[in-house]
Coordinates of N, CA and C in Angstrom, one line a residue:
X391 N -85.1 -39.7 159.7 CA -85.1 -41.0 160.2 C -86.5 -41.6 159.9
X392 N -86.6 -43.0 159.7 CA -87.7 -43.4 159.4 C -88.2 -44.0 160.7
X393 N -89.6 -44.0 160.8 CA -90.2 -44.5 162.2 C -91.3 -45.5 161.7
X394 N -91.8 -46.3 162.6 CA -92.7 -47.3 162.4 C -94.0 -47.2 163.4
X395 N -94.6 -46.1 163.3 CA -95.7 -46.0 164.3 C -96.9 -46.8 163.9
X396 N -97.1 -47.1 162.9 CA -98.3 -48.0 162.3 C -98.1 -49.4 162.7
X397 N -98.7 -50.1 163.6 CA -98.5 -51.4 163.9 C -99.3 -52.4 163.0
X398 N -100.0 -51.8 161.9 CA -100.7 -52.8 161.1 C -99.5 -53.4 160.2
X399 N -99.9 -54.9 159.9 CA -99.0 -55.5 159.2 C -100.1 -56.5 158.3
X400 N -99.6 -57.2 157.4 CA -100.5 -58.1 156.6 C -99.8 -59.1 155.9
X401 N -100.3 -60.2 155.7 CA -99.6 -61.3 155.0 C -99.8 -61.2 153.6
X402 N -98.9 -61.2 152.6 CA -98.9 -61.1 151.2 C -98.7 -62.6 150.6
X403 N -99.7 -63.3 150.4 CA -99.5 -64.7 150.0 C -98.8 -64.8 148.5
X404 N -98.8 -63.9 147.7 CA -98.3 -63.9 146.5 C -96.7 -63.8 146.7
X405 N -96.2 -62.9 147.4 CA -95.0 -62.7 147.9 C -94.3 -63.6 149.1
X406 N -95.3 -64.2 149.6 CA -94.9 -65.2 150.8 C -94.1 -64.3 151.8
X407 N -94.7 -63.2 152.1 CA -94.1 -62.2 153.1 C -94.9 -61.5 153.8
X408 N -94.6 -60.8 155.0 CA -95.5 -59.9 155.9 C -95.0 -58.6 155.6
X409 N -96.0 -57.9 155.2 CA -95.9 -56.4 154.5 C -96.2 -55.5 156.0
X410 N -95.3 -54.5 155.9 CA -95.6 -53.3 157.0 C -95.1 -52.0 156.4
X411 N -95.4 -50.9 157.2 CA -94.9 -49.6 156.6 C -94.3 -48.8 157.6
X412 N -93.3 -47.9 157.0 CA -92.7 -47.0 157.7 C -92.7 -45.6 157.1
X413 N -92.5 -44.7 158.0 CA -92.8 -43.3 157.5 C -91.5 -42.3 158.0
X414 N -91.3 -41.5 157.0 CA -90.4 -40.5 157.4 C -91.0 -39.2 156.7
X415 N -91.5 -38.3 157.7 CA -92.4 -37.2 157.4 C -93.5 -37.7 156.8
X416 N -93.9 -37.3 155.6 CA -95.0 -37.6 154.8 C -94.7 -38.8 153.7
X417 N -93.4 -39.3 153.8 CA -92.9 -40.2 152.8 C -93.4 -41.6 153.5
X418 N -94.2 -42.5 152.7 CA -94.3 -43.8 153.2 C -93.5 -44.8 152.3
X419 N -93.0 -45.7 153.1 CA -92.4 -46.8 152.4 C -93.0 -48.2 153.0
X420 N -93.0 -49.0 152.0 CA -93.5 -50.4 152.3 C -92.3 -51.4 152.5
X421 N -92.5 -52.2 153.4 CA -91.3 -53.3 153.8 C -92.0 -54.6 153.7
X422 N -91.3 -55.7 153.1 CA -91.8 -57.0 153.0 C -90.8 -57.7 153.8
X423 N -91.1 -58.6 154.8 CA -90.3 -59.7 155.4 C -90.5 -60.9 154.9
X424 N -89.6 -61.5 154.3 CA -89.8 -62.9 153.6 C -90.1 -63.9 154.6
X425 N -90.6 -65.0 154.1 CA -90.8 -66.2 155.0 C -89.4 -66.7 155.5
X426 N -88.4 -66.8 154.7 CA -87.1 -67.2 155.1 C -86.5 -66.4 156.3
X427 N -86.6 -65.0 156.1 CA -86.2 -64.1 157.2 C -87.0 -64.4 158.4
X428 N -88.3 -64.6 158.5 CA -89.1 -64.8 159.6 C -88.7 -66.2 160.2
X429 N -88.4 -67.1 159.4 CA -88.1 -68.5 159.6 C -86.6 -68.3 160.7
X430 N -85.9 -67.5 160.0 CA -84.4 -67.3 160.6 C -84.7 -66.6 162.1
X431 N -85.6 -65.7 162.2 CA -85.8 -65.0 163.6 C -86.4 -65.9 164.5
X432 N -87.4 -66.8 164.1 CA -88.0 -67.6 164.9 C -88.2 -69.0 164.3
X433 N -87.1 -69.8 164.5 CA -87.2 -71.1 163.9 C -88.3 -72.1 164.0
X434 N -89.1 -71.8 165.1 CA -90.3 -72.8 165.3 C -91.5 -72.2 164.7
X435 N -91.4 -71.1 163.8 CA -92.7 -70.5 163.2 C -93.4 -71.5 162.3
X436 N -94.6 -71.5 162.2 CA -95.2 -72.2 161.2 C -95.2 -71.3 160.0
X437 N -95.1 -72.1 159.0 CA -95.0 -71.3 157.6 C -96.4 -71.2 156.8
X438 N -97.4 -70.6 157.8 CA -98.7 -70.3 157.2 C -99.0 -68.9 157.7
X439 N -100.0 -68.4 157.3 CA -100.3 -66.9 157.6 C -100.4 -66.6 159.3
X440 N -101.1 -67.3 159.9 CA -101.1 -67.1 161.4 C -99.6 -67.3 162.0
X441 N -99.0 -68.2 161.6 CA -97.6 -68.5 162.2 C -96.7 -67.4 161.7
X442 N -96.7 -67.0 160.6 CA -95.8 -65.8 160.1 C -96.1 -64.6 160.6
X443 N -97.4 -64.2 160.9 CA -97.7 -63.0 161.4 C -97.4 -63.0 162.9
X444 N -97.5 -64.1 163.5 CA -97.0 -64.2 165.1 C -95.5 -64.1 165.0
X445 N -94.8 -64.7 164.3 CA -93.4 -64.5 164.1 C -93.0 -63.1 164.0
X446 N -93.7 -62.5 163.0 CA -93.3 -60.9 162.9 C -93.8 -60.3 164.1
X447 N -94.9 -60.3 164.8 CA -95.2 -59.7 165.9 C -94.3 -59.9 167.2
X448 N -93.8 -61.2 167.3 CA -92.9 -61.5 168.3 C -91.5 -61.0 168.2
X449 N -91.1 -60.5 167.0 CA -89.8 -59.8 166.7 C -89.8 -58.5 165.9
X450 N -90.9 -57.8 166.3 CA -91.1 -56.4 165.7 C -90.0 -55.6 165.8
X451 N -89.5 -55.6 167.1 CA -88.4 -54.5 167.3 C -87.2 -54.9 166.4
X452 N -86.7 -56.2 166.3 CA -85.7 -56.5 165.4 C -86.0 -56.2 164.1
X453 N -87.2 -56.6 163.6 CA -87.5 -56.3 162.2 C -87.5 -54.8 161.9
X454 N -88.0 -53.9 162.7 CA -88.0 -52.4 162.5 C -86.6 -51.9 162.5
X455 N -85.8 -52.5 163.3 CA -84.3 -52.2 163.3 C -83.7 -52.4 162.0
X456 N -83.9 -53.5 161.5 CA -83.3 -54.0 160.3 C -83.8 -53.1 159.1
X457 N -85.3 -52.8 159.1 CA -85.7 -52.1 158.1 C -85.1 -50.8 158.2
X458 N -84.7 -50.1 159.2 CA -84.4 -48.7 159.4 C -82.8 -48.8 158.7
X459 N -82.3 -49.9 158.8 CA -80.7 -50.0 158.4 C -80.7 -50.0 156.9
X460 N -81.7 -50.7 156.1 CA -81.9 -50.7 154.9 C -82.5 -49.6 154.0
X461 N -83.2 -48.8 154.9 CA -83.9 -47.8 154.2 C -83.1 -46.7 153.8
X462 N -83.4 -46.1 152.6 CA -82.5 -45.1 152.1 C -83.7 -44.1 151.5
X463 N -83.7 -42.8 152.1 CA -84.9 -42.0 151.7 C -84.9 -41.7 150.2
X464 N -86.0 -41.8 149.7 CA -86.4 -41.6 148.4 C -85.8 -42.6 147.4
X465 N -85.2 -43.6 147.9 CA -84.5 -44.4 147.0 C -85.5 -45.3 146.2
X466 N -86.6 -46.0 146.9 CA -87.6 -46.8 146.4 C -88.7 -46.7 147.1
X467 N -90.0 -47.3 146.5 CA -91.0 -47.3 147.2 C -91.3 -48.5 148.2
X468 N -90.5 -49.8 148.0 CA -90.7 -50.9 148.8 C -89.3 -51.6 149.2
X469 N -89.2 -52.2 150.0 CA -87.9 -52.9 150.5 C -88.2 -54.3 150.9
X470 N -87.4 -55.2 150.5 CA -87.5 -56.6 151.0 C -86.5 -56.9 152.0
X471 N -86.9 -57.5 153.1 CA -86.1 -57.8 154.2 C -85.9 -59.4 154.2
X472 N -84.7 -59.8 153.8 CA -84.4 -61.3 153.6 C -83.7 -61.8 154.9
X473 N -83.4 -63.0 154.9 CA -82.5 -63.8 156.0 C -81.5 -63.0 156.3
X474 N -80.6 -62.7 155.2 CA -79.4 -62.1 155.3 C -79.4 -60.7 156.1
X475 N -80.5 -60.1 156.2 CA -80.7 -58.8 157.0 C -80.7 -59.0 158.5
X476 N -80.7 -60.3 158.9 CA -80.8 -60.5 160.3 C -79.6 -61.3 160.6

């Protein structure tokens, strides 16, 4: 089962997404929550770095639950969470 003990997250301007990490034993997986997904979760979010990071923080539990649903062990190194995942 994947877990999300690391509360670090960062804004990736190139991908227009917030990146965070999950771990299953020693396996690390990167997750990217797109701007559209964050806007779906929090419709009043500002579409700039502080606004998207705030939307991520306010919805962390829902985001981690969605990430756990899309995660497949060893499948790939990174996962994109889009509006349809919510």
